PDB file of C-alpha atoms in Angstrom:
ATOM      1  CA  MET A   1      93.045  38.799  60.085  1.00 43.00           C
ATOM      2  CA  ALA A   2      92.813  37.970  56.632  1.00 41.00           C
ATOM      3  CA  LYS A   3      92.673  40.066  53.763  1.00 42.00           C
ATOM      4  CA  ARG A   4      88.878  40.321  52.631  1.00 38.00           C
ATOM      5  CA  VAL A   5      89.543  41.738  48.732  1.00 35.00           C
ATOM      6  CA  PRO A   6      85.504  41.595  46.579  1.00 36.00           C
ATOM      7  CA  ARG A   7      85.815  38.475  44.656  1.00 31.00           C
ATOM      8  CA  SER A   8      85.676  40.519  41.476  1.00 31.00           C
ATOM      9  CA  ARG A   9      88.464  42.884  41.243  1.00 38.00           C
ATOM     10  CA  TYR A  10      90.334  39.187  43.144  1.00 34.00           C
ATOM     11  CA  LEU A  11      89.179  36.510  40.528  1.00 32.00           C
ATOM     12  CA  THR A  12      89.810  38.998  37.289  1.00 32.00           C
ATOM     13  CA  GLN A  13      93.635  39.312  39.400  1.00 34.00           C
ATOM     14  CA  ALA A  14      93.545  35.373  39.680  1.00 32.00           C
ATOM     15  CA  LEU A  15      93.067  34.890  35.770  1.00 29.00           C
ATOM     16  CA  GLY A  16      95.734  36.398  34.825  1.00 33.00           C
ATOM     17  CA  LEU A  17      98.192  36.580  36.463  1.00 30.00           C
ATOM     18  CA  ILE A  18      99.107  32.910  36.113  1.00 29.00           C
ATOM     19  CA  VAL A  19     100.870  33.527  33.364  1.00 34.00           C
ATOM     20  CA  TRP A  20     101.506  37.093  32.194  1.00 33.00           C
ATOM     21  CA  ALA A  21     104.128  37.294  35.409  1.00 28.00           C
ATOM     22  CA  VAL A  22     105.694  34.530  33.873  1.00 29.00           C
ATOM     23  CA  VAL A  23     105.071  33.902  29.933  1.00 32.00           C
ATOM     24  CA  THR A  24     108.372  34.935  28.421  1.00 27.00           C
ATOM     25  CA  PRO A  25     107.925  35.931  25.014  1.00 31.00           C
ATOM     26  CA  LEU A  26     110.471  34.704  21.337  1.00 30.00           C
ATOM     27  CA  ALA A  27     112.719  36.857  20.290  1.00 25.00           C
ATOM     28  CA  LEU A  28     113.286  36.431  16.407  1.00 28.00           C
ATOM     29  CA  ALA A  29     115.244  38.882  14.147  1.00 31.00           C
ATOM     30  CA  ASP A  30     113.824  41.774  13.605  1.00 35.00           C
ATOM     31  CA  ASP A  31     109.869  41.670  14.656  1.00 41.00           C
ATOM     32  CA  ALA A  32     111.035  41.172  19.049  1.00 38.00           C
ATOM     33  CA  PRO A  33     109.378  43.612  20.225  1.00 41.00           C
ATOM     34  CA  GLN A  34     106.461  42.435  18.421  1.00 41.00           C
ATOM     35  CA  GLN A  35     107.082  38.932  19.047  1.00 41.00           C
ATOM     36  CA  ARG A  36     107.001  40.235  22.936  1.00 42.00           C
ATOM     37  CA  GLU A  37     103.880  41.454  22.724  1.00 45.00           C
ATOM     38  CA  PHE A  38     102.224  38.740  20.649  1.00 43.00           C
ATOM     39  CA  LEU A  39     103.628  36.369  23.506  1.00 42.00           C
ATOM     40  CA  GLU A  40     102.775  38.080  26.607  1.00 43.00           C
ATOM     41  CA  SER A  41      98.634  38.811  24.684  1.00 46.00           C
ATOM     42  CA  PHE A  42      98.411  34.989  23.951  1.00 46.00           C
ATOM     43  CA  GLY A  43      99.788  33.827  27.510  1.00 44.00           C
ATOM     44  CA  GLY A  44      98.474  35.748  29.540  1.00 43.00           C
ATOM     45  CA  GLN A  45      95.343  33.634  28.249  1.00 43.00           C
ATOM     46  CA  LEU A  46      96.968  30.233  28.629  1.00 42.00           C
ATOM     47  CA  GLY A  47      96.405  31.351  32.778  1.00 40.00           C
ATOM     48  CA  ASN A  48      92.778  31.168  31.845  1.00 40.00           C
ATOM     49  CA  GLN A  49      91.941  28.193  32.454  1.00 39.00           C
ATOM     50  CA  GLN A  50      92.539  28.357  35.886  1.00 40.00           C
ATOM     51  CA  ILE A  51      90.069  29.769  38.089  1.00 36.00           C
ATOM     52  CA  LYS A  52      85.870  30.600  36.084  1.00 36.00           C
ATOM     53  CA  ALA A  53      84.792  32.898  37.187  1.00 31.00           C
ATOM     54  CA  SER A  54      81.526  33.646  35.545  1.00 30.00           C
ATOM     55  CA  ASN A  55      79.072  30.775  36.094  1.00 33.00           C
ATOM     56  CA  GLY A  56      80.841  29.725  39.220  1.00 36.00           C
ATOM     57  CA  GLU A  57      83.281  27.176  37.694  1.00 40.00           C
ATOM     58  CA  SER A  58      86.733  25.337  38.613  1.00 38.00           C
ATOM     59  CA  ASP A  59      89.282  24.100  36.939  1.00 40.00           C
ATOM     60  CA  VAL A  60      91.407  23.911  39.554  1.00 37.00           C
ATOM     61  CA  SER A  61      90.288  20.841  40.713  1.00 36.00           C
ATOM     62  CA  GLY A  62      91.633  19.263  38.074  1.00 38.00           C
ATOM     63  CA  ARG A  63      90.019  15.763  35.826  1.00 37.00           C
ATOM     64  CA  ASP A  64      86.169  15.239  37.992  1.00 37.00           C
ATOM     65  CA  GLY A  65      84.827  18.271  35.598  1.00 38.00           C
ATOM     66  CA  PRO A  66      83.164  21.163  38.209  1.00 37.00           C
ATOM     67  CA  VAL A  67      83.842  21.492  41.791  1.00 37.00           C
ATOM     68  CA  VAL A  68      80.693  23.470  42.468  1.00 37.00           C
ATOM     69  CA  SER A  69      78.134  21.477  41.632  1.00 36.00           C
ATOM     70  CA  GLN A  70      80.159  18.206  42.039  1.00 34.00           C
ATOM     71  CA  SER A  71      80.754  19.892  45.264  1.00 36.00           C
ATOM     72  CA  GLU A  72      76.572  21.481  46.200  1.00 41.00           C
ATOM     73  CA  GLN A  73      75.860  18.360  45.144  1.00 37.00           C
ATOM     74  CA  MET A  74      77.250  16.791  47.635  1.00 31.00           C
ATOM     75  CA  GLN A  75      76.190  18.771  50.165  1.00 38.00           C
ATOM     76  CA  GLN A  76      72.520  18.195  49.249  1.00 40.00           C
ATOM     77  CA  SER A  77      72.510  14.677  49.556  1.00 34.00           C
ATOM     78  CA  VAL A  78      73.521  14.768  53.676  1.00 32.00           C
ATOM     79  CA  ILE A  79      70.411  17.851  54.047  1.00 33.00           C
ATOM     80  CA  ASP A  80      67.785  15.707  52.159  1.00 40.00           C
ATOM     81  CA  LEU A  81      68.793  12.546  55.112  1.00 37.00           C
ATOM     82  CA  PRO A  82      67.905  11.888  58.290  1.00 44.00           C
ATOM     83  CA  ALA A  83      70.258  12.807  60.672  1.00 44.00           C
ATOM     84  CA  ASP A  84      72.316   9.314  61.556  1.00 47.00           C
ATOM     85  CA  ASN A  85      73.044   8.351  57.909  1.00 48.00           C
ATOM     86  CA  ALA A  86      73.716  12.515  57.394  1.00 46.00           C
ATOM     87  CA  LEU A  87      76.355  11.130  60.053  1.00 45.00           C
ATOM     88  CA  ARG A  88      76.977   8.036  58.248  1.00 48.00           C
ATOM     89  CA  SER A  89      77.554   9.498  54.978  1.00 49.00           C
ATOM     90  CA  ALA A  90      80.342  12.319  56.068  1.00 50.00           C
ATOM     91  CA  ARG A  91      82.424   9.020  57.975  1.00 54.00           C
ATOM     92  CA  VAL A  92      82.039   7.083  54.503  1.00 63.00           C
ATOM     93  CA  MET A  93      83.191   9.729  52.484  1.00 76.00           C
ATOM     94  CA  THR A  94      86.018   8.931  49.587  1.00 88.00           C
ATOM     95  CA  SER A  95      89.048  10.907  49.406  1.00 88.00           C
ATOM     96  CA  ASP A  96      87.825  11.816  45.961  1.00 89.00           C
ATOM     97  CA  GLU A  97      85.219  13.136  48.208  1.00 91.00           C
ATOM     98  CA  GLN A  98      86.599  15.557  50.988  1.00 92.00           C
ATOM     99  CA  ASP A  99      89.767  16.402  48.277  1.00 93.00           C
ATOM    100  CA  ARG A 100      86.270  17.951  46.355  1.00 93.00           C
ATOM    101  CA  MET A 101      84.781  19.039  49.322  1.00 93.00           C
ATOM    102  CA  THR A 102      87.256  20.504  50.443  1.00 94.00           C
ATOM    103  CA  VAL A 103      88.249  22.888  47.328  1.00 92.00           C
ATOM    104  CA  GLN A 104      84.885  24.068  47.448  1.00 92.00           C
ATOM    105  CA  LYS A 105      84.546  25.393  50.701  1.00 92.00           C
ATOM    106  CA  GLY A 106      88.603  27.114  49.612  1.00 92.00           C
ATOM    107  CA  LEU A 107      86.396  28.833  46.341  1.00 90.00           C
ATOM    108  CA  GLU A 108      83.347  29.502  48.957  1.00 91.00           C
ATOM    109  CA  LEU A 109      86.362  31.126  51.083  1.00 91.00           C
ATOM    110  CA  ILE A 110      87.350  32.785  48.371  1.00 89.00           C
ATOM    111  CA  ASP A 111      85.065  34.414  46.300  1.00 87.00           C
ATOM    112  CA  SER A 112      83.355  35.926  50.312  1.00 88.00           C
ATOM    113  CA  GLY A 113      86.791  37.786  49.836  1.00 87.00           C
ATOM    114  CA  ASP A 114      88.225  35.778  53.149  1.00 90.00           C
ATOM    115  CA  ILE A 115      91.773  34.848  50.650  1.00 91.00           C
ATOM    116  CA  ASP A 116      93.548  34.043  53.388  1.00 93.00           C
ATOM    117  CA  GLU A 117      90.820  31.345  54.786  1.00 94.00           C
ATOM    118  CA  ALA A 118      90.852  29.727  51.999  1.00 93.00           C
ATOM    119  CA  MET A 119      95.143  29.568  52.279  1.00 94.00           C
ATOM    120  CA  ASN A 120      94.880  28.168  55.985  1.00 95.00           C
ATOM    121  CA  LEU A 121      91.693  25.461  55.179  1.00 95.00           C
ATOM    122  CA  LEU A 122      93.723  23.426  52.175  1.00 96.00           C
ATOM    123  CA  SER A 123      97.452  24.081  54.057  1.00 95.00           C
ATOM    124  CA  ARG A 124      95.443  22.715  56.646  1.00 96.00           C
ATOM    125  CA  PHE A 125      93.799  19.440  55.304  1.00 95.00           C
ATOM    126  CA  LEU A 126      96.672  18.777  52.643  1.00 96.00           C
ATOM    127  CA  LEU A 127      99.099  18.421  56.138  1.00 95.00           C
ATOM    128  CA  GLU A 128      96.075  15.489  57.151  1.00 94.00           C
ATOM    129  CA  ARG A 129      96.353  14.805  53.579  1.00 94.00           C
ATOM    130  CA  PRO A 130      98.722  14.966  52.084  1.00 95.00           C
ATOM    131  CA  SER A 131      97.985  13.665  48.455  1.00 94.00           C
ATOM    132  CA  ALA A 132      94.939  15.137  48.017  1.00 94.00           C
ATOM    133  CA  HIS A 133      96.042  16.558  44.343  1.00 95.00           C
ATOM    134  CA  GLN A 134      92.892  18.568  43.513  1.00 94.00           C
ATOM    135  CA  SER A 135      94.081  20.631  47.277  1.00 95.00           C
ATOM    136  CA  ARG A 136      96.662  21.435  46.658  1.00 95.00           C
ATOM    137  CA  GLN A 137      96.451  22.507  42.812  1.00 94.00           C
ATOM    138  CA  THR A 138      93.814  24.825  44.151  1.00 93.00           C
ATOM    139  CA  LEU A 139      96.014  26.119  46.527  1.00 95.00           C
ATOM    140  CA  ALA A 140      98.642  26.402  44.910  1.00 94.00           C
ATOM    141  CA  THR A 141      96.696  28.575  41.861  1.00 91.00           C
ATOM    142  CA  ILE A 142      95.806  31.480  44.613  1.00 92.00           C
ATOM    143  CA  GLN A 143      99.402  30.940  45.551  1.00 92.00           C
ATOM    144  CA  LEU A 144     100.246  32.089  42.262  1.00 88.00           C
ATOM    145  CA  ALA A 145      98.189  34.505  41.735  1.00 87.00           C
ATOM    146  CA  SER A 146      98.153  35.733  45.044  1.00 86.00           C
ATOM    147  CA  GLY A 147     101.945  37.166  44.156  1.00 86.00           C
ATOM    148  CA  ASN A 148     103.121  33.907  46.275  1.00 89.00           C
ATOM    149  CA  ALA A 149     105.535  32.066  44.100  1.00 91.00           C
ATOM    150  CA  ALA A 150     107.836  31.191  46.509  1.00 93.00           C
ATOM    151  CA  SER A 151     105.265  29.491  48.438  1.00 95.00           C
ATOM    152  CA  ALA A 152     103.564  27.321  44.646  1.00 94.00           C
ATOM    153  CA  GLN A 153     107.078  26.267  43.705  1.00 94.00           C
ATOM    154  CA  ALA A 154     107.634  24.358  47.487  1.00 96.00           C
ATOM    155  CA  THR A 155     103.292  23.426  46.555  1.00 97.00           C
ATOM    156  CA  LEU A 156     103.434  21.952  44.179  1.00 96.00           C
ATOM    157  CA  LYS A 157     106.904  20.288  44.412  1.00 96.00           C
ATOM    158  CA  GLN A 158     105.980  18.737  47.369  1.00 96.00           C
ATOM    159  CA  GLY A 159     102.813  17.817  44.849  1.00 96.00           C
ATOM    160  CA  LEU A 160     104.790  16.330  42.338  1.00 96.00           C
ATOM    161  CA  ALA A 161     107.205  13.577  44.188  1.00 96.00           C
ATOM    162  CA  LEU A 162     103.708  12.642  45.560  1.00 96.00           C
ATOM    163  CA  ALA A 163     102.525  12.428  41.680  1.00 96.00           C
ATOM    164  CA  PRO A 164     105.089  13.725  39.134  1.00 95.00           C
ATOM    165  CA  ASN A 165     102.658  12.758  36.607  1.00 93.00           C
ATOM    166  CA  PHE A 166      99.784  14.312  37.348  1.00 95.00           C
ATOM    167  CA  ALA A 167      99.235  17.393  34.854  1.00 94.00           C
ATOM    168  CA  GLY A 168      97.788  20.523  36.771  1.00 93.00           C
ATOM    169  CA  PHE A 169     100.413  20.355  39.406  1.00 95.00           C
ATOM    170  CA  LYS A 170     103.311  20.318  35.763  1.00 96.00           C
ATOM    171  CA  LYS A 171     101.016  22.625  34.110  1.00 94.00           C
ATOM    172  CA  LEU A 172     101.741  25.686  36.570  1.00 94.00           C
ATOM    173  CA  TYR A 173     104.683  24.587  37.882  1.00 95.00           C
ATOM    174  CA  ALA A 174     105.868  24.724  34.369  1.00 94.00           C
ATOM    175  CA  ARG A 175     104.747  27.830  33.932  1.00 91.00           C
ATOM    176  CA  LEU A 176     106.417  28.771  37.327  1.00 91.00           C
ATOM    177  CA  VAL A 177     109.687  27.769  35.623  1.00 91.00           C
ATOM    178  CA  MET A 178     109.294  28.482  31.760  1.00 89.00           C
ATOM    179  CA  VAL A 179     111.196  32.730  31.903  1.00 84.00           C
ATOM    180  CA  VAL A 180     113.960  30.451  35.207  1.00 89.00           C
ATOM    181  CA  ASP A 181     114.652  27.619  32.768  1.00 92.00           C
ATOM    182  CA  PRO A 182     112.377  27.439  29.981  1.00 92.00           C
ATOM    183  CA  GLU A 183     114.475  23.585  28.744  1.00 95.00           C
ATOM    184  CA  ALA A 184     112.666  22.450  32.567  1.00 95.00           C
ATOM    185  CA  ALA A 185     109.178  23.684  31.844  1.00 96.00           C
ATOM    186  CA  VAL A 186     109.508  21.729  28.379  1.00 96.00           C
ATOM    187  CA  ALA A 187     111.384  18.550  30.061  1.00 96.00           C
ATOM    188  CA  LEU A 188     108.425  18.726  32.241  1.00 96.00           C
ATOM    189  CA  LEU A 189     105.760  18.736  30.114  1.00 97.00           C
ATOM    190  CA  ASP A 190     107.665  16.029  27.191  1.00 94.00           C
ATOM    191  CA  GLU A 191     106.940  13.308  30.003  1.00 92.00           C
ATOM    192  CA  LEU A 192     104.496  11.156  29.442  1.00 91.00           C
ATOM    193  CA  PRO A 193     101.851  14.058  28.856  1.00 93.00           C
ATOM    194  CA  PRO A 194      97.714  13.089  28.531  1.00 93.00           C
ATOM    195  CA  THR A 195      95.910  13.854  25.329  1.00 94.00           C
ATOM    196  CA  LEU A 196      95.025  15.622  22.891  1.00 94.00           C
ATOM    197  CA  GLU A 197      91.174  15.592  23.533  1.00 94.00           C
ATOM    198  CA  GLN A 198      91.856  15.101  27.733  1.00 94.00           C
ATOM    199  CA  ASP A 199      94.025  18.305  28.341  1.00 94.00           C
ATOM    200  CA  PRO A 200      93.695  21.300  25.493  1.00 94.00           C
ATOM    201  CA  ASP A 201      95.001  23.635  27.661  1.00 92.00           C
ATOM    202  CA  TYR A 202      98.410  21.494  28.959  1.00 95.00           C
ATOM    203  CA  PHE A 203      99.003  21.595  24.916  1.00 96.00           C
ATOM    204  CA  GLU A 204      98.000  24.813  24.173  1.00 93.00           C
ATOM    205  CA  LEU A 205     100.788  25.272  27.168  1.00 94.00           C
ATOM    206  CA  TYR A 206     103.514  22.975  25.846  1.00 95.00           C
ATOM    207  CA  ALA A 207     103.324  24.317  22.192  1.00 94.00           C
ATOM    208  CA  VAL A 208     104.121  27.766  23.516  1.00 92.00           C
ATOM    209  CA  LEU A 209     106.964  26.690  25.540  1.00 93.00           C
ATOM    210  CA  LEU A 210     108.222  24.271  22.420  1.00 94.00           C
ATOM    211  CA  GLN A 211     108.544  27.768  20.096  1.00 91.00           C
ATOM    212  CA  GLN A 212     110.031  29.563  22.963  1.00 89.00           C
ATOM    213  CA  VAL A 213     113.096  26.457  23.474  1.00 91.00           C
ATOM    214  CA  GLY A 214     113.318  26.660  19.254  1.00 90.00           C
ATOM    215  CA  ARG A 215     111.278  23.500  18.331  1.00 94.00           C
ATOM    216  CA  TYR A 216     109.500  24.727  15.799  1.00 93.00           C
ATOM    217  CA  ASP A 217     108.047  22.132  14.077  1.00 94.00           C
ATOM    218  CA  ALA A 218     106.464  19.574  16.947  1.00 96.00           C
ATOM    219  CA  ALA A 219     105.071  23.396  18.383  1.00 95.00           C
ATOM    220  CA  LEU A 220     103.348  23.168  14.645  1.00 97.00           C
ATOM    221  CA  ALA A 221     102.311  19.462  15.001  1.00 97.00           C
ATOM    222  CA  ILE A 222     100.201  20.436  18.241  1.00 97.00           C
ATOM    223  CA  TYR A 223      98.345  23.618  16.604  1.00 97.00           C
ATOM    224  CA  ARG A 224      97.521  21.471  13.713  1.00 98.00           C
ATOM    225  CA  GLY A 225      95.760  19.074  16.239  1.00 97.00           C
ATOM    226  CA  LEU A 226      94.002  21.999  18.682  1.00 97.00           C
ATOM    227  CA  LEU A 227      92.490  23.554  15.228  1.00 98.00           C
ATOM    228  CA  GLN A 228      91.491  20.531  14.373  1.00 97.00           C
ATOM    229  CA  MET A 229      89.450  19.921  17.374  1.00 97.00           C
ATOM    230  CA  ASP A 230      88.248  24.284  17.527  1.00 96.00           C
ATOM    231  CA  PRO A 231      88.540  25.318  14.091  1.00 97.00           C
ATOM    232  CA  ALA A 232      86.807  28.774  15.233  1.00 96.00           C
ATOM    233  CA  SER A 233      89.962  29.232  17.237  1.00 94.00           C
ATOM    234  CA  GLY A 234      91.418  32.943  16.755  1.00 94.00           C
ATOM    235  CA  LYS A 235      94.128  32.839  18.726  1.00 92.00           C
ATOM    236  CA  LEU A 236      95.262  29.712  18.361  1.00 94.00           C
ATOM    237  CA  TRP A 237      96.148  30.716  14.853  1.00 95.00           C
ATOM    238  CA  LEU A 238      97.297  33.744  15.489  1.00 92.00           C
ATOM    239  CA  ALA A 239      99.506  30.823  16.923  1.00 92.00           C
ATOM    240  CA  TYR A 240     100.297  29.054  14.511  1.00 94.00           C
ATOM    241  CA  ALA A 241     100.716  32.127  12.088  1.00 94.00           C
ATOM    242  CA  VAL A 242     104.046  32.730  15.128  1.00 91.00           C
ATOM    243  CA  ALA A 243     105.423  29.915  14.750  1.00 92.00           C
ATOM    244  CA  LEU A 244     104.705  29.761  10.848  1.00 94.00           C
ATOM    245  CA  GLU A 245     106.754  32.617  10.389  1.00 91.00           C
ATOM    246  CA  ALA A 246     109.615  31.967  12.099  1.00 90.00           C
ATOM    247  CA  THR A 247     110.053  28.549   9.987  1.00 92.00           C
ATOM    248  CA  GLY A 248     110.435  30.117   6.622  1.00 91.00           C
ATOM    249  CA  ALA A 249     106.755  30.078   5.538  1.00 94.00           C
ATOM    250  CA  THR A 250     105.839  32.465   4.390  1.00 93.00           C
ATOM    251  CA  GLU A 251     102.005  32.100   2.480  1.00 94.00           C
ATOM    252  CA  ASP A 252     101.206  29.932   4.889  1.00 96.00           C
ATOM    253  CA  ALA A 253     101.972  31.579   7.947  1.00 94.00           C
ATOM    254  CA  LEU A 254      99.923  34.599   5.832  1.00 96.00           C
ATOM    255  CA  ALA A 255      96.503  32.666   5.290  1.00 96.00           C
ATOM    256  CA  ALA A 256      96.755  31.717   9.331  1.00 96.00           C
ATOM    257  CA  HIS A 257      97.214  35.228  10.058  1.00 96.00           C
ATOM    258  CA  ARG A 258      93.996  35.477   7.369  1.00 96.00           C
ATOM    259  CA  ALA A 259      92.060  33.176   9.419  1.00 97.00           C
ATOM    260  CA  ALA A 260      92.842  34.762  13.497  1.00 95.00           C
ATOM    261  CA  ASN A 261      91.852  37.615  11.732  1.00 95.00           C
ATOM    262  CA  ARG A 262      88.575  36.883  10.410  1.00 96.00           C
ATOM    263  CA  GLN A 263      87.377  34.053  13.919  1.00 95.00           C
ATOM    264  CA  GLY A 264      88.813  37.212  15.567  1.00 93.00           C
ATOM    265  CA  LEU A 265      90.719  37.669  18.182  1.00 90.00           C
ATOM    266  CA  GLY A 266      89.210  40.090  21.276  1.00 87.00           C
ATOM    267  CA  ASP A 267      92.154  41.236  22.035  1.00 86.00           C
ATOM    268  CA  PRO A 268      93.159  44.813  21.855  1.00 89.00           C
ATOM    269  CA  ALA A 269      96.703  43.561  22.153  1.00 87.00           C
ATOM    270  CA  LEU A 270      96.582  40.142  19.631  1.00 87.00           C
ATOM    271  CA  ASP A 271      94.006  42.778  17.159  1.00 91.00           C
ATOM    272  CA  ARG A 272      97.022  44.842  16.457  1.00 91.00           C
ATOM    273  CA  TYR A 273      99.897  42.262  17.099  1.00 90.00           C
ATOM    274  CA  ASN A 274      98.280  40.530  13.669  1.00 92.00           C
ATOM    275  CA  ARG A 275      97.377  43.290  11.181  1.00 93.00           C
ATOM    276  CA  LEU A 276     100.532  44.278  12.256  1.00 92.00           C
ATOM    277  CA  ARG A 277     101.945  40.893  10.864  1.00 92.00           C
ATOM    278  CA  LEU A 278      99.225  40.825   8.606  1.00 93.00           C
ATOM    279  CA  LYS A 279     101.012  43.922   6.891  1.00 93.00           C
ATOM    280  CA  ALA A 280     104.077  42.501   6.888  1.00 91.00           C
ATOM    281  CA  LEU A 281     103.470  39.584   4.676  1.00 92.00           C
ATOM    282  CA  ARG A 282     101.436  41.641   2.157  1.00 91.00           C
ATOM    283  CA  SER A 283     104.423  43.666   1.728  1.00 88.00           C
ATOM    284  CA  LYS A 284     106.549  40.351  -0.084  1.00 81.00           C
ATOM    285  CA  GLU A 285     103.745  39.325  -2.062  1.00 72.00           C
TER     286      GLU A 285
END
């Protein structure tokens, strides 16, 4: 029998689990406990882009935008047609449309608590259409959120073999392996990335990984670009401050911590860490 989990509880778990479970903290000099607190909290935010429960949208579908609205439109267009035209429309549905429709059905099953059935639906569809990237990304996300890392890894490996540069697969796989092999995660994201404008979330994860392997200058360059796009993000200012401090740029780091404080962080752990660093850096002025 399929497990039934209330919608709010399951989706809340899915929002936070993916990255909270895999982020490896940076241990820098004397501030290792505080650095761990920051990276665990900041890393957890990166998982929140996988499923957006608040408005019924989902980012797990990839570059084609909100799955729910598109699927509802497709369903309604078929309903409004006469029966023979509806059948004809179903027969000529493109592979991408079938992929999106399957993702929509899977998300509806999740909303009703049928997590196992959602995974079964997506798995069966992938057996028929292995190149259905959105369905594969959705399945891997659910597997990760359910704590089944081995299955998620197998799902993503198959996807990367078929589409090695699909950003959704790369982001999930990098999160999955960043604890045991951060260099491999960085190398994966190094290869033919999207533009910053196309996928800011890709670069947020990329910057965290670059910090993890000590490539601070590269991380700083990414944070500058992200902040140009979203200067009101307190979390980005805080991440930027951490990278600056790691390079010894204490004055710039202090300014970035102050900017994070002004913009607000919306998370008690991040607020606490930011206050600690502000106090420590002010004492050095």
